[in-house]
Amino acid sequence: MISDYSQRLIVQEVAPRDGLQIEPMWVATQDKIALIDQLSLAGFSRIEAGSFVSPRAVPALRDGEQVFGGIVRQPGVTYVALIPNLKGAQRALAAKADELNLVLSASQSHNLANTRMSREQSLAGFAEVVELARGTSVSLNGTVATTFGCPFEGHIDEKVVMGLVDAYQRLGLQGVTLADTTGMANPRQVYGLVRRVLEQLPADALTLHFHNTRGLGLSNVLAAYEAGARRFDASLGGLGGCPFAPGASGNICTEDLVNLCEEMGIPTGIDLPRLLELSRTLPALLGHEMPGQVAKAGRNRDLHRLPPGLV
Amino acid sequence: MISDYSQRLIVQEVAPRDGLQIEPMWVATQDKIALIDQLSLAGFSRIEAGSFVSPRAVPALRDGEQVFGGIVRQPGVTYVALIPNLKGAQRALAAKADELNLVLSASQSHNLANTRMSREQSLAGFAEVVELARGTSVSLNGTVATTFGCPFEGHIDEKVVMGLVDAYQRLGLQGVTLADTTGMANPRQVYGLVRRVLEQLPADALTLHFHNTRGLGLSNVLAAYEAGARRFDASLGGLGGCPFAPGASGNICTEDLVNLCEEMGIPTGIDLPRLLELSRTLPALLGHEMPGQVAKAGRNRDLHRLPPGLV
């Protein structure tokens, strides 16, 4: 444990993208826009607002253009779009996304399953995206999915991850996200890899993206923070999921992370009461309970009354 | 983060007590016995097998005598009974519990709500239990409930906790458990308090008992382990709950904790595959899903097949 918790932890909200993409129930475009507009008022500096992938692959987010066109953009908030290839980048630029999040997998087989391309083909496509974005104000971030393990291949060699971080740097991308796509990371592994990556990248260019599939999401955040990482993806209500783990949790839950930070004295700039209020609207919107805990349990400061008959 | 994870982490199973006590559905005595007998074969050195409290207060565990009388005791396993007072201790001794776990709350109002006694009255009763146990082979452990926060009072002063640890030591109890009864602890707080308590107690006399009410259970375990703690309560499937947080998680989940340890290389001596198999029987026994994650998601090594059509 470190003793300095004064460094700000930057929370990037991904519920509108990683959260909603797996929901079986169609969420109306207006409801997506309303959700993002509410999130924009909660203190986030970055919101992943949608993706531009094949509507056949991710029908839940097929209205990306309308969503980006309908939201009220708040100053100081970067609205990110996930894209897998040049076509997605063209759509995202036309929709005026502030940042494109390119994604490929450290695992060859996962990349194939996710994008029907080899890693090499993905990287070649990203070089075209870099050309497309040149001269525009849009920034580029590269995600390495399955950094900490692959549901098909298991262990991922750190050298593969470092090679992709390198490739992203050579492409000139401004940021890199290491993603634990199916929740296989553990804090010891996270600490070691983050230390290693931060020898190559400044902390403000590195984002960690954890899933809580095996209950280790917040433990991994703390390990990464202790190793010097400062930027983390999280999803309102813990929205999101894993196609390989029915019933398991998805992304780490934004309000649970912000609550952890508040309890430990780590500044985030996020308005937790507003977030809790918003999270508590999700079950009605999506037709099921959320995995997030603090929205159910309340904050520590939400005290209870003594049972009747006691003084 | 520390770099030495070679020290064994001792997991104490509490599902038969803290897990079952809040279940609304009656679990037949034979099912309780079968559960404990299965747990006895999974590598635990300690199992909290029941409690001897007023059957009106905790009707779910009113069959403590029959449970303790029916289980097959395995060599090397200590079978613990939770008791609130002398009467409970008498019943537990008659039932041949190996260890009595005395409990009071750091918070005066929580102790009143839980036991209808003041802390001082609880301690006076414990002195009588010490007399009762003198000359027998039974060992005594004292739990400080609401150590890290109280649902009625909020923050608990560390001085109050240290005073109760002191009182337990003066009574001559062999062990002390610090319990986060309603999941209000955070890792920074845990690290600090454990360091402080370990100046007064050897590590093998200290147990930490965390709930996952706000999603911080395993993070708190790691913080305590880093501070030198080695013994932890956990509950199969994450059974247990909090009367003040409907829908929130209960105790930290045994198999999620053991999985974390395995992934980080921390030895526990627990048979994880057996535990997962047993945990997966709980939904049928209790009529609802469990909060534990690994039983749903599988271990990292449980790989998945590539979707059809990909090579």
XYZ file of C-alpha atoms in Angstrom:
622
model
C 0.000 0.000 0.000
C 1.151 3.504 -0.775
C 0.360 6.361 1.541
C -0.212 9.109 -1.026
C -3.733 9.095 -2.362
C -3.795 12.738 -3.409
C -3.334 12.095 -7.152
C -6.551 12.448 -9.097
C -8.029 9.277 -10.547
C -9.698 9.989 -13.888
C -12.844 7.962 -14.497
C -13.928 7.489 -18.099
C -17.540 6.480 -18.461
C -18.161 3.649 -20.952
C -21.733 2.545 -20.179
C -23.189 4.033 -23.387
C -20.763 1.879 -25.398
C -19.370 -1.157 -23.555
C -22.391 -1.257 -21.296
C -25.195 -1.025 -23.825
C -23.597 -3.029 -26.633
C -24.506 -6.367 -25.050
C -28.023 -5.464 -23.851
C -30.657 -7.663 -25.492
C -33.374 -5.028 -25.174
C -33.298 -2.176 -27.680
C -32.629 1.144 -25.989
C -34.284 3.990 -27.892
C -31.961 6.584 -29.399
C -33.583 9.293 -27.272
C -32.919 7.264 -24.116
C -29.275 6.810 -25.077
C -28.968 10.538 -25.682
C -30.649 11.336 -22.361
C -28.293 8.954 -20.544
C -25.194 10.521 -22.118
C -26.505 14.035 -21.434
C -26.988 13.158 -17.769
C -23.507 11.618 -17.605
C -22.095 14.792 -19.160
C -23.283 16.721 -16.105
C -21.717 14.392 -13.551
C -18.122 15.545 -13.851
C -16.592 13.118 -16.353
C -13.883 14.433 -18.655
C -14.370 11.548 -21.095
C -17.424 9.521 -22.122
C -17.342 6.658 -24.602
C -20.649 7.492 -26.240
C -20.960 4.785 -28.870
C -19.238 2.674 -31.472
C -19.141 2.569 -35.244
C -18.969 -1.109 -36.021
C -21.049 -3.276 -38.302
C -24.743 -2.953 -37.332
C -24.998 -6.704 -37.867
C -22.245 -7.343 -35.309
C -23.582 -4.907 -32.685
C -27.195 -4.055 -33.498
C -27.702 -2.427 -30.088
C -25.462 0.490 -31.151
C -26.506 0.809 -34.770
C -27.762 4.361 -34.144
C -24.313 5.843 -33.450
C -24.777 8.701 -35.922
C -28.065 9.801 -34.373
C -26.664 9.510 -30.835
C -23.585 11.619 -31.578
C -25.789 14.046 -33.476
C -28.316 14.365 -30.641
C -26.271 14.772 -27.483
C -25.659 18.134 -25.822
C -21.887 18.408 -25.692
C -20.552 19.911 -22.510
C -17.332 21.897 -22.566
C -14.411 19.917 -21.155
C -15.926 16.562 -22.013
C -14.331 14.405 -24.730
C -16.874 12.208 -26.518
C -15.201 9.015 -27.676
C -16.303 6.512 -30.322
C -14.973 2.988 -30.541
C -14.052 1.865 -34.044
C -12.564 -1.334 -35.455
C -11.494 -0.130 -38.909
C -11.309 2.658 -41.498
C -14.991 2.484 -42.335
C -15.888 2.958 -38.694
C -13.451 5.869 -38.482
C -15.072 7.567 -41.452
C -18.487 7.246 -39.833
C -17.149 8.473 -36.475
C -15.488 11.527 -38.034
C -18.671 12.360 -39.903
C -20.556 12.081 -36.603
C -18.054 14.489 -35.013
C -16.614 12.181 -32.374
C -13.829 13.978 -30.464
C -11.723 10.868 -30.161
C -11.546 7.510 -31.902
C -10.783 4.458 -29.819
C -9.211 1.827 -32.070
C -9.413 -1.717 -30.779
C -7.575 -4.923 -31.446
C -6.863 -7.931 -29.260
C -3.546 -9.114 -27.911
C -4.837 -12.595 -28.617
C -4.831 -13.504 -32.298
C -7.863 -15.774 -31.951
C -9.859 -13.167 -30.000
C -9.073 -10.538 -32.612
C -10.271 -12.929 -35.276
C -13.465 -13.672 -33.353
C -14.090 -10.007 -32.594
C -13.166 -8.373 -35.908
C -12.650 -11.213 -38.442
C -9.163 -9.794 -39.001
C -5.692 -10.820 -37.898
C -3.862 -8.411 -35.591
C -1.646 -7.446 -38.520
C -4.676 -6.609 -40.638
C -6.112 -4.548 -37.778
C -2.876 -2.576 -37.447
C -2.711 -1.979 -41.190
C -6.243 -0.595 -41.023
C -5.268 1.663 -38.119
C -2.474 3.173 -40.236
C -5.182 4.228 -42.682
C -7.185 5.727 -39.805
C -4.134 7.729 -38.747
C -3.919 9.134 -42.275
C -7.628 9.917 -42.262
C -7.375 11.763 -38.938
C -4.274 13.760 -39.914
C -5.006 17.466 -39.961
C -8.263 17.084 -38.037
C -8.668 17.886 -34.344
C -9.699 14.335 -33.523
C -7.439 12.395 -31.160
C -6.714 8.671 -31.374
C -6.511 6.044 -28.654
C -5.546 2.427 -29.159
C -7.015 -0.352 -27.028
C -5.318 -3.689 -26.477
C -8.177 -6.076 -25.690
C -7.493 -9.344 -23.791
C -4.276 -7.793 -22.411
C -4.495 -9.838 -19.223
C -5.866 -13.085 -20.626
C -7.929 -14.495 -23.472
C -11.024 -16.669 -23.086
C -9.803 -18.846 -25.995
C -6.027 -18.892 -25.467
C -5.654 -18.244 -21.738
C -2.414 -16.538 -20.714
C -1.151 -13.675 -22.864
C 2.585 -13.081 -22.971
C 3.506 -9.571 -21.771
C 5.824 -9.314 -24.754
C 2.846 -9.446 -27.107
C 1.190 -6.609 -25.202
C 4.369 -4.548 -25.140
C 4.742 -5.125 -28.884
C 1.266 -3.731 -29.502
C 1.849 -0.747 -27.195
C 4.957 -0.152 -29.284
C 3.012 -0.469 -32.524
C 0.446 2.064 -31.267
C 3.236 4.459 -30.348
C 4.865 4.092 -33.749
C 1.496 4.869 -35.341
C 1.501 8.083 -33.327
C -1.650 7.397 -31.287
C -2.057 9.761 -28.323
C -3.256 7.153 -25.833
C -3.257 3.448 -25.097
C -5.855 1.418 -23.178
C -4.981 -1.947 -21.690
C -8.247 -3.862 -21.459
C -9.086 -6.892 -19.349
C -11.896 -7.803 -21.712
C -13.204 -10.866 -19.896
C -12.038 -10.166 -16.332
C -8.989 -12.420 -16.118
C -6.511 -9.965 -14.577
C -5.218 -10.160 -11.039
C -3.666 -7.330 -9.003
C -0.152 -8.779 -8.972
C -0.146 -9.103 -12.760
C -1.668 -5.636 -13.181
C 0.891 -3.994 -10.938
C 3.776 -5.583 -12.823
C 2.515 -4.763 -16.304
C 1.520 -1.185 -15.461
C 4.965 -0.498 -14.019
C 6.493 -1.840 -17.198
C 4.226 0.107 -19.554
C 4.744 3.353 -17.625
C 8.451 3.126 -18.438
C 7.352 3.670 -22.023
C 4.235 5.846 -21.727
C 3.388 8.851 -19.566
C 0.597 8.166 -17.048
C -1.791 10.545 -18.796
C -1.553 8.458 -21.977
C -2.480 5.168 -20.303
C -5.983 3.935 -19.505
C -6.865 0.707 -17.713
C -10.120 -1.014 -18.579
C -11.179 -3.718 -16.138
C -14.121 -6.062 -16.006
C -15.398 -7.497 -12.734
C -16.116 -10.948 -14.168
C -14.332 -12.745 -11.334
C -14.827 -10.078 -8.665
C -11.370 -8.505 -8.979
C -12.158 -5.293 -10.842
C -11.674 -2.769 -8.050
C -8.684 -4.652 -6.618
C -7.089 -4.334 -10.048
C -7.816 -0.605 -10.147
C -6.047 -0.114 -6.823
C -3.050 -2.174 -7.948
C -2.803 -0.123 -11.151
C -3.169 3.149 -9.215
C -0.412 2.066 -6.861
C 1.745 1.313 -9.909
C 1.147 4.851 -11.161
C -1.844 4.535 -13.503
C -4.355 7.385 -13.294
C -7.025 6.779 -15.945
C -9.698 4.103 -15.693
C -12.737 3.077 -17.691
C -15.867 2.229 -15.716
C -19.525 1.699 -16.510
C -22.545 3.138 -14.728
C -24.276 0.447 -12.675
C -21.603 -2.041 -13.735
C -23.472 -2.311 -17.040
C -21.884 -4.593 -19.564
C -21.248 -8.244 -19.482
C -19.293 -11.052 -20.880
C -20.707 -13.313 -23.595
C -18.649 -16.168 -22.150
C -19.909 -15.833 -18.595
C -23.697 -15.685 -18.411
C -24.771 -14.070 -15.153
C -21.309 -12.738 -14.377
C -20.591 -9.067 -13.822
C -19.419 -6.825 -16.625
C -17.373 -3.665 -16.489
C -16.314 -2.317 -13.151
C -19.095 -0.143 -11.799
C -18.523 3.605 -12.010
C -20.307 4.557 -8.815
C -18.637 1.728 -6.870
C -15.247 2.995 -8.081
C -16.066 6.609 -7.242
C -17.328 5.541 -3.806
C -14.072 3.632 -3.205
C -12.094 6.724 -4.172
C -14.153 8.981 -1.904
C -13.755 6.613 1.038
C -9.983 6.492 0.478
C -9.602 10.205 -0.162
C -8.640 9.869 -3.842
C -10.060 12.834 -5.800
C -12.109 12.074 -8.936
C -14.148 15.217 -9.597
C -17.253 13.064 -10.090
C -20.587 13.926 -8.489
C -21.401 10.659 -6.682
C -24.962 11.487 -5.521
C -25.901 12.449 -9.081
C -24.320 9.252 -10.368
C -26.228 7.112 -7.879
C -29.490 8.759 -8.831
C -28.775 8.091 -12.507
C -27.678 4.514 -11.881
C -30.903 3.790 -10.035
C -32.831 4.595 -13.239
C -31.075 1.814 -15.186
C -33.121 -1.200 -14.016
C -36.298 0.440 -15.327
C -34.591 1.400 -18.588
C -33.068 -2.019 -19.228
C -35.443 -4.415 -17.515
C -32.991 -6.058 -15.129
C -30.987 -5.460 -11.975
C -27.502 -3.982 -12.204
C -24.436 -5.622 -10.650
C -23.296 -2.365 -9.011
C -23.345 -2.475 -5.208
C -23.383 1.079 -3.884
C -26.607 1.965 -5.737
C -28.268 -0.798 -3.681
C -26.417 -0.443 -0.384
C -26.094 3.338 -0.303
C -23.000 5.199 0.794
C -21.449 4.687 4.213
C -22.861 8.044 5.237
C -26.432 6.975 4.450
C -27.109 5.906 8.025
C -30.001 3.746 9.180
C -32.416 4.168 12.051
C -32.148 1.972 15.090
C -34.846 -0.713 15.150
C -37.920 0.341 17.148
C -37.810 -0.336 20.872
C -34.144 0.511 21.259
C -32.829 3.804 22.510
C 2.017 -3.651 -3.448
C 4.350 -6.105 -1.807
C 6.294 -8.619 -3.829
C 6.185 -11.574 -1.436
C 3.037 -13.613 -1.814
C 4.437 -16.840 -0.410
C 2.778 -16.550 3.000
C -0.247 -18.789 3.362
C -3.610 -17.080 3.569
C -5.928 -19.012 5.890
C -9.539 -19.036 4.776
C -12.164 -19.698 7.428
C -15.502 -20.782 6.034
C -18.527 -19.059 7.579
C -21.365 -19.897 5.173
C -23.076 -22.326 7.586
C -23.314 -19.517 10.155
C -23.092 -15.999 8.729
C -24.341 -17.199 5.369
C -27.380 -19.179 6.411
C -28.496 -17.028 9.338
C -30.210 -14.500 7.091
C -31.785 -16.932 4.601
C -35.576 -16.657 4.601
C -36.038 -20.274 3.471
C -35.608 -22.970 6.106
C -32.614 -25.190 5.345
C -33.176 -28.685 6.681
C -30.785 -29.872 9.377
C -29.611 -32.712 7.143
C -28.795 -30.240 4.361
C -26.812 -28.082 6.769
C -24.893 -31.134 7.934
C -24.234 -32.249 4.345
C -22.952 -28.771 3.454
C -20.587 -28.682 6.426
C -19.387 -32.233 5.718
C -18.572 -31.258 2.143
C -16.771 -28.120 3.333
C -14.775 -30.273 5.756
C -13.273 -32.109 2.773
C -12.243 -28.971 0.883
C -9.130 -28.097 2.903
C -10.402 -25.577 5.467
C -8.756 -25.565 8.886
C -11.692 -23.738 10.432
C -15.425 -23.752 9.730
C -17.975 -21.639 11.581
C -20.667 -24.297 11.696
C -23.467 -22.548 13.540
C -24.476 -20.216 16.312
C -26.129 -20.576 19.689
C -28.273 -17.493 19.971
C -31.936 -17.053 20.786
C -34.030 -19.120 18.331
C -36.410 -16.169 18.196
C -33.602 -13.864 17.077
C -32.143 -16.259 14.485
C -34.688 -18.971 13.720
C -32.691 -20.158 10.694
C -30.007 -21.580 13.003
C -32.211 -22.872 15.819
C -30.979 -26.431 15.161
C -27.381 -25.790 16.261
C -27.320 -28.776 18.621
C -28.448 -31.207 15.928
C -26.028 -29.763 13.388
C -23.007 -30.025 15.688
C -24.184 -33.486 16.711
C -24.606 -34.699 13.144
C -21.498 -33.535 11.291
C -18.559 -35.820 10.524
C -15.617 -34.066 12.118
C -12.434 -34.205 10.070
C -9.067 -34.188 11.813
C -7.373 -30.807 11.591
C -10.620 -28.892 11.237
C -11.773 -26.608 14.048
C -15.567 -26.325 14.243
C -16.535 -22.913 15.576
C -19.827 -21.752 17.107
C -20.797 -18.119 17.406
C -22.260 -17.166 20.768
C -23.483 -13.871 22.251
C -23.588 -14.786 25.945
C -23.147 -17.385 28.715
C -26.281 -19.274 27.809
C -25.070 -19.666 24.235
C -21.673 -20.808 25.503
C -23.277 -23.489 27.651
C -25.211 -24.796 24.670
C -22.107 -24.664 22.440
C -19.997 -26.576 24.963
C -22.707 -29.202 25.336
C -22.755 -29.504 21.516
C -18.973 -29.997 21.536
C -17.964 -26.959 19.533
C -14.167 -26.750 19.310
C -14.127 -23.007 19.558
C -16.525 -20.320 20.722
C -16.652 -17.077 18.809
C -17.876 -14.340 21.154
C -19.307 -11.294 19.475
C -19.945 -7.721 20.431
C -20.045 -4.530 18.401
C -17.655 -1.617 18.515
C -20.729 0.549 18.101
C -22.826 0.818 21.261
C -26.069 1.180 19.307
C -25.301 -1.781 17.048
C -24.485 -3.943 20.065
C -27.794 -2.917 21.590
C -29.673 -3.717 18.375
C -27.870 -7.017 17.919
C -27.799 -8.349 21.495
C -30.027 -6.044 23.588
C -26.981 -5.483 25.807
C -24.501 -2.654 26.222
C -20.885 -3.405 25.289
C -20.070 -3.442 28.994
C -22.766 -6.034 29.650
C -21.465 -8.123 26.753
C -17.925 -8.025 28.154
C -19.139 -8.964 31.634
C -20.915 -11.960 30.126
C -17.751 -12.940 28.260
C -15.854 -13.040 31.563
C -18.344 -15.677 32.685
C -17.745 -17.599 29.435
C -14.013 -17.540 30.099
C -14.675 -19.083 33.519
C -16.956 -21.679 31.967
C -14.339 -22.666 29.380
C -11.468 -22.823 31.866
C -10.080 -26.335 32.084
C -11.803 -27.465 28.875
C -10.055 -27.855 25.527
C -12.303 -25.295 23.871
C -10.648 -22.171 22.531
C -12.157 -18.687 22.538
C -12.192 -16.023 19.883
C -13.614 -12.530 20.275
C -15.196 -10.675 17.374
C -15.471 -6.902 17.188
C -18.457 -6.297 14.919
C -18.840 -2.945 13.089
C -15.081 -2.369 13.477
C -14.891 -0.329 10.284
C -18.213 1.477 10.505
C -21.713 1.213 11.927
C -24.945 1.476 9.938
C -26.490 3.547 12.755
C -23.526 5.611 13.960
C -21.261 5.779 10.903
C -17.556 6.184 11.633
C -16.081 4.157 14.475
C -13.095 5.605 16.302
C -10.045 3.293 16.102
C -9.543 3.916 19.826
C -12.812 2.140 20.585
C -11.698 -0.865 18.535
C -8.267 -0.932 20.145
C -9.941 -0.756 23.569
C -12.023 -3.835 22.760
C -8.998 -5.725 21.388
C -7.355 -4.874 24.668
C -10.352 -6.073 26.658
C -10.349 -9.370 24.745
C -6.642 -9.803 25.467
C -7.148 -9.097 29.162
C -9.896 -11.723 29.195
C -7.327 -14.163 27.815
C -9.087 -14.961 24.535
C -6.859 -16.767 22.038
C -7.989 -14.873 18.963
C -9.619 -11.654 17.811
C -11.714 -11.046 14.705
C -12.204 -7.568 13.300
C -15.481 -7.624 11.418
C -16.755 -5.232 8.785
C -20.321 -6.248 9.512
C -22.076 -4.115 6.909
C -19.303 -3.628 4.364
C -18.159 -0.110 5.228
C -14.389 -0.673 5.280
C -11.988 0.658 2.662
C -8.472 -0.637 1.919
C -6.666 2.426 3.240
C -8.506 2.200 6.561
C -7.979 -1.571 6.731
C -4.251 -1.314 6.088
C -3.825 1.271 8.815
C -5.845 -0.538 11.461
C -4.324 -3.954 10.761
C -0.811 -2.527 11.079
C -1.817 -1.019 14.396
C -3.476 -4.166 15.751
C -0.543 -6.359 14.707
C 1.668 -4.339 17.012
C -0.406 -5.843 19.793
C -1.417 -9.276 18.452
C 0.511 -11.964 16.564
C -0.780 -12.512 12.999
C -2.037 -16.006 13.820
C -4.368 -14.543 16.469
C -6.023 -12.043 14.128
C -8.872 -12.731 11.710
C -10.417 -10.247 9.315
C -14.086 -10.607 8.412
C -15.194 -8.561 5.421
C -18.506 -8.116 3.690
C -18.747 -7.148 0.046
C -21.717 -4.818 0.535
C -20.112 -1.983 -1.439
C -17.913 -4.134 -3.647
C -14.699 -3.687 -1.654
C -14.395 -7.054 0.081
C -11.498 -8.545 -1.844
C -9.676 -5.217 -2.046
C -9.871 -5.098 1.733
C -8.473 -8.625 2.003
C -5.467 -7.653 -0.101
C -4.864 -4.511 1.943
C -5.011 -6.542 5.169
C -2.717 -9.213 3.724
C -0.234 -6.544 2.709
C -0.409 -5.184 6.248
C 0.464 -8.648 7.576
C -2.919 -10.261 8.293
C -3.141 -13.939 7.376
C -6.587 -15.202 8.473
C -9.814 -14.308 6.723
C -13.446 -15.308 7.011
C -15.295 -15.969 3.767
C -18.596 -17.534 2.793
C -19.263 -20.088 0.064
C -21.029 -18.468 -2.879
C -20.851 -15.114 -1.095
C -23.807 -16.294 0.984
C -24.949 -13.885 3.624
C -26.380 -10.472 3.340
C -27.059 -7.285 5.064
C -30.475 -6.492 6.521
C -29.836 -2.816 5.803
C -28.992 -3.274 2.117
C -31.585 -5.348 0.301
C -30.071 -6.837 -2.847
C -26.520 -6.034 -1.831
C -23.830 -8.690 -1.482
C -23.041 -10.349 1.798
C -19.830 -11.904 3.022
C -16.883 -12.037 0.696
C -17.172 -15.129 -1.441
C -14.878 -18.029 -0.514
C -14.264 -19.321 -4.006
C -13.687 -15.813 -5.370
C -11.093 -15.269 -2.627
C -9.412 -18.628 -3.255
C -9.388 -17.923 -7.000
C -7.759 -14.544 -6.348
C -5.114 -16.225 -4.207
C -4.428 -18.893 -6.834
C -4.086 -16.307 -9.575
C -1.641 -14.304 -7.438
C 0.305 -17.312 -6.213
C -0.798 -17.017 -2.559
C -1.142 -20.513 -1.061
C -4.407 -21.366 0.724
C -4.530 -25.171 0.831
C -8.155 -25.060 -0.389
C -9.422 -27.314 -3.173
C -10.940 -24.755 -5.567
C -12.584 -27.152 -8.062
C -14.348 -28.922 -5.173
C -15.429 -25.597 -3.774
C -16.835 -24.449 -7.108
C -18.767 -27.665 -7.477
C -20.226 -27.226 -4.002
C -21.022 -23.556 -4.541
C -22.941 -24.392 -7.696
C -25.344 -26.497 -5.594
C -26.367 -23.493 -3.472
C -28.919 -21.864 -5.814
C -30.965 -25.082 -5.836
C -30.661 -25.436 -2.047
C -31.621 -21.851 -1.263
C -33.838 -20.848 -4.153
C -31.863 -17.868 -5.408
C -28.709 -16.908 -7.236
C -25.495 -16.367 -5.302
C -23.426 -13.171 -5.534
C -20.167 -15.097 -6.069
C -18.596 -14.514 -9.466
C -16.186 -17.361 -10.193
C -18.879 -20.029 -9.852
C -20.636 -18.301 -12.769
C -17.651 -17.193 -14.845
C -15.403 -20.196 -14.262
C -11.690 -19.998 -13.619
C -9.318 -18.287 -16.055
C -8.128 -21.708 -17.143
C -11.645 -22.791 -18.151
C -11.117 -21.770 -21.764
C -13.852 -21.333 -24.347
C -14.115 -22.551 -27.898
C -13.741 -20.169 -30.776
C -17.092 -19.309 -32.364
C -17.891 -21.517 -35.353
C -16.539 -20.377 -38.698
C -13.243 -19.108 -37.313
C -9.967 -20.967 -37.393
